[in-house]
PDB file of C-alpha atoms in Angstrom:
ATOM      1  CA  MET A   1       6.432  -1.943  30.415  1.00 63.00           C
ATOM      2  CA  GLU A   2       9.221  -4.011  28.883  1.00 64.00           C
ATOM      3  CA  SER A   3       6.898  -5.330  26.283  1.00 73.00           C
ATOM      4  CA  LYS A   4       6.018  -1.677  25.289  1.00 82.00           C
ATOM      5  CA  ILE A   5       9.536  -0.727  24.969  1.00 87.00           C
ATOM      6  CA  PHE A   6      10.190  -3.734  22.734  1.00 87.00           C
ATOM      7  CA  ASN A   7       7.379  -3.058  20.430  1.00 88.00           C
ATOM      8  CA  CYS A   8       8.248   0.593  20.307  1.00 91.00           C
ATOM      9  CA  ILE A   9      11.771   0.056  19.383  1.00 92.00           C
ATOM     10  CA  SER A  10      10.729  -2.604  16.539  1.00 94.00           C
ATOM     11  CA  THR A  11       8.143  -0.201  15.359  1.00 93.00           C
ATOM     12  CA  ILE A  12      10.549   2.471  15.084  1.00 94.00           C
ATOM     13  CA  GLY A  13      13.158   0.333  13.233  1.00 94.00           C
ATOM     14  CA  CYS A  14      10.666  -0.764  10.720  1.00 94.00           C
ATOM     15  CA  ILE A  15       9.541   2.704  10.010  1.00 94.00           C
ATOM     16  CA  ILE A  16      13.209   4.099   9.579  1.00 95.00           C
ATOM     17  CA  THR A  17      13.928   1.216   7.147  1.00 95.00           C
ATOM     18  CA  ILE A  18      10.951   1.895   5.044  1.00 94.00           C
ATOM     19  CA  ILE A  19      11.712   5.639   4.913  1.00 93.00           C
ATOM     20  CA  LEU A  20      15.517   4.869   3.987  1.00 93.00           C
ATOM     21  CA  LEU A  21      14.261   2.407   1.445  1.00 92.00           C
ATOM     22  CA  TYR A  22      11.891   5.014  -0.106  1.00 90.00           C
ATOM     23  CA  ILE A  23      14.680   7.523  -0.228  1.00 88.00           C
ATOM     24  CA  PHE A  24      16.921   4.987  -1.917  1.00 89.00           C
ATOM     25  CA  ILE A  25      14.043   4.524  -4.577  1.00 86.00           C
ATOM     26  CA  ILE A  26      13.907   8.095  -5.086  1.00 82.00           C
ATOM     27  CA  ILE A  27      17.440   9.134  -5.708  1.00 81.00           C
ATOM     28  CA  SER A  28      18.008   5.949  -7.787  1.00 79.00           C
ATOM     29  CA  ASP A  29      14.884   6.658  -9.983  1.00 72.00           C
ATOM     30  CA  SER A  30      13.464   3.122  -9.100  1.00 70.00           C
ATOM     31  CA  PHE A  31       9.675   3.723  -9.233  1.00 71.00           C
ATOM     32  CA  TYR A  32       9.027   0.409 -10.927  1.00 74.00           C
ATOM     33  CA  PHE A  33       8.421  -3.142 -10.067  1.00 77.00           C
ATOM     34  CA  ASN A  34      11.709  -4.255  -8.947  1.00 83.00           C
ATOM     35  CA  GLY A  35      13.679  -5.617  -5.770  1.00 83.00           C
ATOM     36  CA  CYS A  36      13.045  -2.370  -3.932  1.00 87.00           C
ATOM     37  CA  THR A  37       9.399  -2.396  -4.317  1.00 88.00           C
ATOM     38  CA  ILE A  38       9.045  -6.143  -3.377  1.00 91.00           C
ATOM     39  CA  LEU A  39      11.151  -5.383  -0.365  1.00 92.00           C
ATOM     40  CA  MET A  40       8.944  -2.443   0.864  1.00 91.00           C
ATOM     41  CA  PHE A  41       5.845  -4.447   0.505  1.00 92.00           C
ATOM     42  CA  LEU A  42       7.484  -7.189   2.670  1.00 93.00           C
ATOM     43  CA  LEU A  43       8.428  -4.679   5.264  1.00 94.00           C
ATOM     44  CA  MET A  44       5.020  -3.259   5.267  1.00 93.00           C
ATOM     45  CA  LEU A  45       3.574  -6.692   6.446  1.00 93.00           C
ATOM     46  CA  LEU A  46       5.822  -7.066   9.289  1.00 94.00           C
ATOM     47  CA  ASN A  47       3.832  -7.340  12.614  1.00 92.00           C
ATOM     48  CA  PRO A  48       5.108  -4.072  14.295  1.00 92.00           C
ATOM     49  CA  ILE A  49       4.014  -2.023  10.976  1.00 93.00           C
ATOM     50  CA  ALA A  50       0.726  -4.019  10.713  1.00 91.00           C
ATOM     51  CA  ASN A  51      -0.076  -3.136  14.178  1.00 90.00           C
ATOM     52  CA  THR A  52       0.235   0.540  13.499  1.00 88.00           C
ATOM     53  CA  CYS A  53      -2.440   0.239  10.824  1.00 86.00           C
ATOM     54  CA  ARG A  54      -4.760  -2.316  12.630  1.00 83.00           C
ATOM     55  CA  LEU A  55      -7.705  -1.619  14.760  1.00 81.00           C
ATOM     56  CA  ASN A  56      -7.499  -5.035  16.111  1.00 83.00           C
ATOM     57  CA  LYS A  57      -3.880  -5.233  17.052  1.00 87.00           C
ATOM     58  CA  LYS A  58      -2.088  -8.511  17.415  1.00 89.00           C
ATOM     59  CA  ILE A  59       0.694  -7.604  19.896  1.00 90.00           C
ATOM     60  CA  ILE A  60       3.810  -9.847  20.223  1.00 90.00           C
ATOM     61  CA  ASN A  61       5.733  -9.298  23.682  1.00 88.00           C
ATOM     62  CA  ASN A  62       8.428 -12.006  23.045  1.00 89.00           C
ATOM     63  CA  PRO A  63      11.769 -10.277  23.283  1.00 90.00           C
ATOM     64  CA  ILE A  64      13.326 -12.756  20.809  1.00 91.00           C
ATOM     65  CA  PHE A  65      10.935 -11.702  18.289  1.00 93.00           C
ATOM     66  CA  HIS A  66      11.636  -8.053  18.599  1.00 92.00           C
ATOM     67  CA  PHE A  67      15.345  -8.823  18.613  1.00 93.00           C
ATOM     68  CA  LEU A  68      15.036 -10.321  15.286  1.00 94.00           C
ATOM     69  CA  ILE A  69      13.103  -7.333  14.064  1.00 95.00           C
ATOM     70  CA  VAL A  70      15.618  -4.861  15.192  1.00 95.00           C
ATOM     71  CA  THR A  71      18.527  -6.786  13.871  1.00 95.00           C
ATOM     72  CA  LEU A  72      16.960  -7.100  10.468  1.00 95.00           C
ATOM     73  CA  THR A  73      15.953  -3.470  10.238  1.00 95.00           C
ATOM     74  CA  GLY A  74      19.348  -2.347  11.752  1.00 95.00           C
ATOM     75  CA  TYR A  75      21.098  -4.293   9.287  1.00 96.00           C
ATOM     76  CA  THR A  76      18.960  -3.150   6.229  1.00 95.00           C
ATOM     77  CA  SER A  77      19.137   0.368   7.413  1.00 95.00           C
ATOM     78  CA  TYR A  78      23.060   0.239   7.600  1.00 95.00           C
ATOM     79  CA  ILE A  79      23.119  -0.978   3.974  1.00 94.00           C
ATOM     80  CA  LEU A  80      20.728   1.572   2.744  1.00 94.00           C
ATOM     81  CA  ILE A  81      22.484   4.440   4.379  1.00 94.00           C
ATOM     82  CA  ASN A  82      25.902   3.627   2.966  1.00 91.00           C
ATOM     83  CA  SER A  83      24.212   3.160  -0.464  1.00 90.00           C
ATOM     84  CA  ILE A  84      22.310   6.544  -0.093  1.00 90.00           C
ATOM     85  CA  ILE A  85      25.710   8.283   0.966  1.00 89.00           C
ATOM     86  CA  ILE A  86      27.645   6.865  -1.862  1.00 87.00           C
ATOM     87  CA  TYR A  87      24.942   7.688  -4.302  1.00 84.00           C
ATOM     88  CA  ILE A  88      24.614  11.256  -3.204  1.00 82.00           C
ATOM     89  CA  LEU A  89      28.186  12.159  -2.612  1.00 81.00           C
ATOM     90  CA  ASN A  90      29.767  10.430  -5.692  1.00 76.00           C
ATOM     91  CA  ARG A  91      27.454  10.201  -8.653  1.00 67.00           C
ATOM     92  CA  ASN A  92      30.435   8.548 -10.429  1.00 65.00           C
ATOM     93  CA  GLU A  93      29.988   5.598  -8.083  1.00 67.00           C
ATOM     94  CA  GLU A  94      26.221   4.988  -8.584  1.00 70.00           C
ATOM     95  CA  SER A  95      27.044   1.295  -9.560  1.00 79.00           C
ATOM     96  CA  LEU A  96      28.757   0.748  -6.570  1.00 80.00           C
ATOM     97  CA  ALA A  97      25.625   2.029  -4.551  1.00 78.00           C
ATOM     98  CA  TYR A  98      23.416  -0.426  -6.417  1.00 81.00           C
ATOM     99  CA  HIS A  99      25.851  -3.354  -5.743  1.00 84.00           C
ATOM    100  CA  ILE A 100      26.048  -2.461  -2.071  1.00 85.00           C
ATOM    101  CA  PHE A 101      22.469  -2.833  -1.768  1.00 88.00           C
ATOM    102  CA  TYR A 102      21.369  -5.399  -4.306  1.00 88.00           C
ATOM    103  CA  ASP A 103      24.348  -7.709  -3.583  1.00 89.00           C
ATOM    104  CA  ARG A 104      22.746  -8.088  -0.034  1.00 90.00           C
ATOM    105  CA  LEU A 105      18.804  -7.975  -1.323  1.00 91.00           C
ATOM    106  CA  LEU A 106      18.424 -11.963  -1.422  1.00 91.00           C
ATOM    107  CA  TYR A 107      19.625 -12.219   2.252  1.00 92.00           C
ATOM    108  CA  ILE A 108      17.387  -9.521   3.536  1.00 94.00           C
ATOM    109  CA  PHE A 109      14.573 -10.932   1.524  1.00 93.00           C
ATOM    110  CA  LEU A 110      15.156 -14.322   2.850  1.00 94.00           C
ATOM    111  CA  SER A 111      15.381 -12.952   6.693  1.00 93.00           C
ATOM    112  CA  ILE A 112      12.159 -11.014   6.220  1.00 95.00           C
ATOM    113  CA  ILE A 113      10.269 -14.141   4.928  1.00 95.00           C
ATOM    114  CA  VAL A 114      11.626 -16.321   7.757  1.00 94.00           C
ATOM    115  CA  ILE A 115      10.407 -13.646  10.194  1.00 94.00           C
ATOM    116  CA  LEU A 116       6.860 -13.520   8.546  1.00 93.00           C
ATOM    117  CA  LEU A 117       6.747 -17.189   8.996  1.00 93.00           C
ATOM    118  CA  ILE A 118       7.819 -17.354  12.571  1.00 92.00           C
ATOM    119  CA  THR A 119       5.535 -14.600  13.384  1.00 91.00           C
ATOM    120  CA  LEU A 120       2.905 -17.240  13.242  1.00 89.00           C
ATOM    121  CA  ILE A 121       4.243 -19.342  16.028  1.00 90.00           C
ATOM    122  CA  PHE A 122       4.610 -16.570  18.754  1.00 89.00           C
ATOM    123  CA  LYS A 123       1.826 -15.709  21.022  1.00 87.00           C
ATOM    124  CA  LYS A 124      -0.191 -12.809  20.262  1.00 87.00           C
ATOM    125  CA  ILE A 125      -2.248 -10.408  22.507  1.00 88.00           C
ATOM    126  CA  ASN A 126      -5.431  -9.095  20.688  1.00 87.00           C
ATOM    127  CA  VAL A 127      -5.824  -5.397  21.603  1.00 84.00           C
ATOM    128  CA  LYS A 128      -8.589  -3.325  20.030  1.00 81.00           C
ATOM    129  CA  SER A 129      -7.880   0.223  19.502  1.00 75.00           C
ATOM    130  CA  ASN A 130     -10.787   2.730  19.110  1.00 73.00           C
ATOM    131  CA  LYS A 131      -8.430   5.350  17.564  1.00 76.00           C
ATOM    132  CA  ASP A 132      -9.517   5.779  13.764  1.00 76.00           C
ATOM    133  CA  ASN A 133      -6.080   6.289  11.752  1.00 82.00           C
ATOM    134  CA  SER A 134      -7.480   6.413   8.467  1.00 84.00           C
ATOM    135  CA  LYS A 135      -6.749  10.027   7.878  1.00 86.00           C
ATOM    136  CA  ILE A 136      -3.225   9.690   8.693  1.00 89.00           C
ATOM    137  CA  MET A 137      -2.910   6.647   6.179  1.00 91.00           C
ATOM    138  CA  LEU A 138      -4.577   8.780   3.553  1.00 92.00           C
ATOM    139  CA  LEU A 139      -2.058  11.391   4.002  1.00 93.00           C
ATOM    140  CA  ILE A 140       0.680   8.908   3.631  1.00 93.00           C
ATOM    141  CA  ILE A 141      -0.771   7.505   0.524  1.00 93.00           C
ATOM    142  CA  LEU A 142      -1.041  11.250  -0.762  1.00 92.00           C
ATOM    143  CA  ILE A 143       2.569  11.821  -0.089  1.00 91.00           C
ATOM    144  CA  THR A 144       3.684   8.560  -1.488  1.00 90.00           C
ATOM    145  CA  SER A 145       1.641   9.158  -4.797  1.00 87.00           C
ATOM    146  CA  LEU A 146       2.863  12.785  -5.257  1.00 86.00           C
ATOM    147  CA  ILE A 147       6.702  11.982  -5.266  1.00 83.00           C
ATOM    148  CA  PRO A 148       6.753   9.827  -8.265  1.00 79.00           C
ATOM    149  CA  ILE A 149       4.604  12.371 -10.178  1.00 76.00           C
ATOM    150  CA  LEU A 150       7.291  15.088  -9.319  1.00 77.00           C
ATOM    151  CA  THR A 151      10.008  12.647 -10.469  1.00 68.00           C
ATOM    152  CA  HIS A 152       7.858  11.620 -13.566  1.00 54.00           C
ATOM    153  CA  GLY A 153      11.017  11.350 -15.960  1.00 53.00           C
ATOM    154  CA  SER A 154      12.026   8.168 -14.082  1.00 53.00           C
ATOM    155  CA  VAL A 155       8.442   6.588 -13.923  1.00 57.00           C
ATOM    156  CA  PRO A 156       6.889   4.530 -16.785  1.00 60.00           C
ATOM    157  CA  LEU A 157       4.040   6.854 -18.171  1.00 65.00           C
ATOM    158  CA  ILE A 158       1.361   4.629 -17.250  1.00 66.00           C
ATOM    159  CA  CYS A 159       2.498   4.395 -13.649  1.00 68.00           C
ATOM    160  CA  ALA A 160       2.870   8.181 -13.504  1.00 71.00           C
ATOM    161  CA  GLY A 161      -0.734   8.540 -14.799  1.00 75.00           C
ATOM    162  CA  PHE A 162      -2.161   6.112 -12.225  1.00 78.00           C
ATOM    163  CA  ASN A 163      -0.278   7.992  -9.655  1.00 81.00           C
ATOM    164  CA  ILE A 164      -2.072  11.137 -10.693  1.00 85.00           C
ATOM    165  CA  VAL A 165      -5.186   9.109 -10.295  1.00 86.00           C
ATOM    166  CA  LEU A 166      -4.206   7.906  -6.818  1.00 89.00           C
ATOM    167  CA  PHE A 167      -3.339  11.401  -5.844  1.00 90.00           C
ATOM    168  CA  ILE A 168      -6.520  12.992  -7.091  1.00 90.00           C
ATOM    169  CA  PHE A 169      -8.833  10.245  -5.521  1.00 88.00           C
ATOM    170  CA  THR A 170      -6.907  10.241  -2.208  1.00 91.00           C
ATOM    171  CA  ILE A 171      -7.685  13.952  -1.841  1.00 91.00           C
ATOM    172  CA  ILE A 172     -11.293  13.291  -2.855  1.00 88.00           C
ATOM    173  CA  THR A 173     -11.615  10.414  -0.359  1.00 87.00           C
ATOM    174  CA  PHE A 174      -9.892  12.419   2.418  1.00 86.00           C
ATOM    175  CA  PHE A 175     -12.261  15.234   2.353  1.00 85.00           C
ATOM    176  CA  LYS A 176     -15.348  12.957   1.842  1.00 80.00           C
ATOM    177  CA  LEU A 177     -14.822  10.660   4.648  1.00 77.00           C
ATOM    178  CA  LYS A 178     -17.439  12.198   6.835  1.00 74.00           C
ATOM    179  CA  LEU A 179     -20.035  12.628   4.139  1.00 74.00           C
ATOM    180  CA  ILE A 180     -19.911   8.979   3.171  1.00 74.00           C
ATOM    181  CA  ASN A 181     -22.765   7.308   4.792  1.00 72.00           C
ATOM    182  CA  THR A 182     -23.086   3.829   3.230  1.00 74.00           C
ATOM    183  CA  THR A 183     -20.742   1.071   3.466  1.00 76.00           C
ATOM    184  CA  ASP A 184     -21.004   0.287  -0.268  1.00 77.00           C
ATOM    185  CA  GLU A 185     -19.690   3.814  -1.016  1.00 80.00           C
ATOM    186  CA  LEU A 186     -16.834   3.629   1.379  1.00 82.00           C
ATOM    187  CA  ARG A 187     -15.836   0.100  -0.036  1.00 85.00           C
ATOM    188  CA  SER A 188     -15.732   1.590  -3.405  1.00 86.00           C
ATOM    189  CA  HIS A 189     -13.519   4.395  -2.475  1.00 85.00           C
ATOM    190  CA  TYR A 190     -11.007   1.971  -0.915  1.00 89.00           C
ATOM    191  CA  LEU A 191     -11.284  -0.410  -3.927  1.00 91.00           C
ATOM    192  CA  ILE A 192     -10.357   2.262  -6.221  1.00 89.00           C
ATOM    193  CA  LEU A 193      -7.340   3.191  -4.160  1.00 91.00           C
ATOM    194  CA  ILE A 194      -6.203  -0.481  -4.017  1.00 93.00           C
ATOM    195  CA  VAL A 195      -6.491  -0.667  -7.734  1.00 90.00           C
ATOM    196  CA  SER A 196      -4.773   2.585  -8.286  1.00 88.00           C
ATOM    197  CA  SER A 197      -1.858   1.803  -5.882  1.00 90.00           C
ATOM    198  CA  LEU A 198      -1.277  -1.727  -7.516  1.00 89.00           C
ATOM    199  CA  ILE A 199      -1.171  -0.192 -11.126  1.00 86.00           C
ATOM    200  CA  SER A 200       0.871   2.523  -9.996  1.00 85.00           C
ATOM    201  CA  ILE A 201       3.219   0.289  -8.169  1.00 85.00           C
ATOM    202  CA  ASN A 202       3.071   1.734  -4.986  1.00 89.00           C
ATOM    203  CA  PRO A 203       3.548  -0.665  -2.212  1.00 91.00           C
ATOM    204  CA  ILE A 204       2.897   1.687   0.650  1.00 92.00           C
ATOM    205  CA  ALA A 205      -0.228   2.981  -0.715  1.00 92.00           C
ATOM    206  CA  LEU A 206      -1.269  -0.591  -1.516  1.00 92.00           C
ATOM    207  CA  VAL A 207      -0.869  -2.195   1.980  1.00 93.00           C
ATOM    208  CA  LEU A 208      -2.502   0.860   3.617  1.00 93.00           C
ATOM    209  CA  SER A 209      -5.523   0.842   1.202  1.00 92.00           C
ATOM    210  CA  ILE A 210      -5.914  -2.928   1.930  1.00 92.00           C
ATOM    211  CA  TYR A 211      -5.942  -2.220   5.700  1.00 90.00           C
ATOM    212  CA  MET A 212      -8.476   0.399   5.217  1.00 88.00           C
ATOM    213  CA  PHE A 213     -10.478  -1.596   3.115  1.00 88.00           C
ATOM    214  CA  LEU A 214     -10.468  -4.687   5.602  1.00 85.00           C
ATOM    215  CA  GLN A 215     -11.362  -2.625   8.525  1.00 81.00           C
ATOM    216  CA  GLN A 216     -14.122  -0.533   7.411  1.00 74.00           C
ATOM    217  CA  ASP A 217     -16.682  -3.094   8.845  1.00 65.00           C
ATOM    218  CA  ILE A 218     -14.837  -2.964  12.305  1.00 62.00           C
ATOM    219  CA  PHE A 219     -14.510   0.846  12.725  1.00 55.00           C
ATOM    220  CA  GLY A 220     -17.749   1.605  10.696  1.00 53.00           C
ATOM    221  CA  LEU A 221     -18.521   4.643   8.825  1.00 52.00           C
ATOM    222  CA  HIS A 222     -16.885   7.913   9.432  1.00 49.00           C
ATOM    223  CA  ILE A 223     -19.932   9.807  10.495  1.00 44.00           C
TER     224      ILE A 223
END
């Protein structure tokens, strides 16, 4: 029971941090390759987030690990909330909002890397899930590809173009899932999503596309 609570809390902490970081990227017009997108990519690799995407979950029940996750995400969320509030309430202090976040970015980076490394040493319990969450992941990709299109003025033209490609192809994949009856066709769909996510600089879509690509043989075709 306690292990489920620990996993739940750390997962919620990761999700909140990723959402806050995405909000900061939106309001600060940072839809390009920078510290924010790299940080988001690293956050997507943390064990609690990975387990929400995996079919073969690798559960860590050690409370020390979850304490580190909650501490990291709590601190990062606190910094992001302060930066967002300053940015929204006082546009004259935009530089201060940037400094509050970026002055601490290196420490956050190092903390995540340390946690990713020590994840390797903690005991993991393999739990297989039969629940297919690919449509949920496709919906998330759809949303994260749409927002840069709507704020195209702050996005490099080529990135905006590939976000449009990503958006359109995600819709096609979403509705074609049950019609796909060969592994090669399913693999090609996910590969296009991966490439489009990479070129459009969408770390959330990139990681989710990779997870779906790697798990296609585990879950099988959607028929």
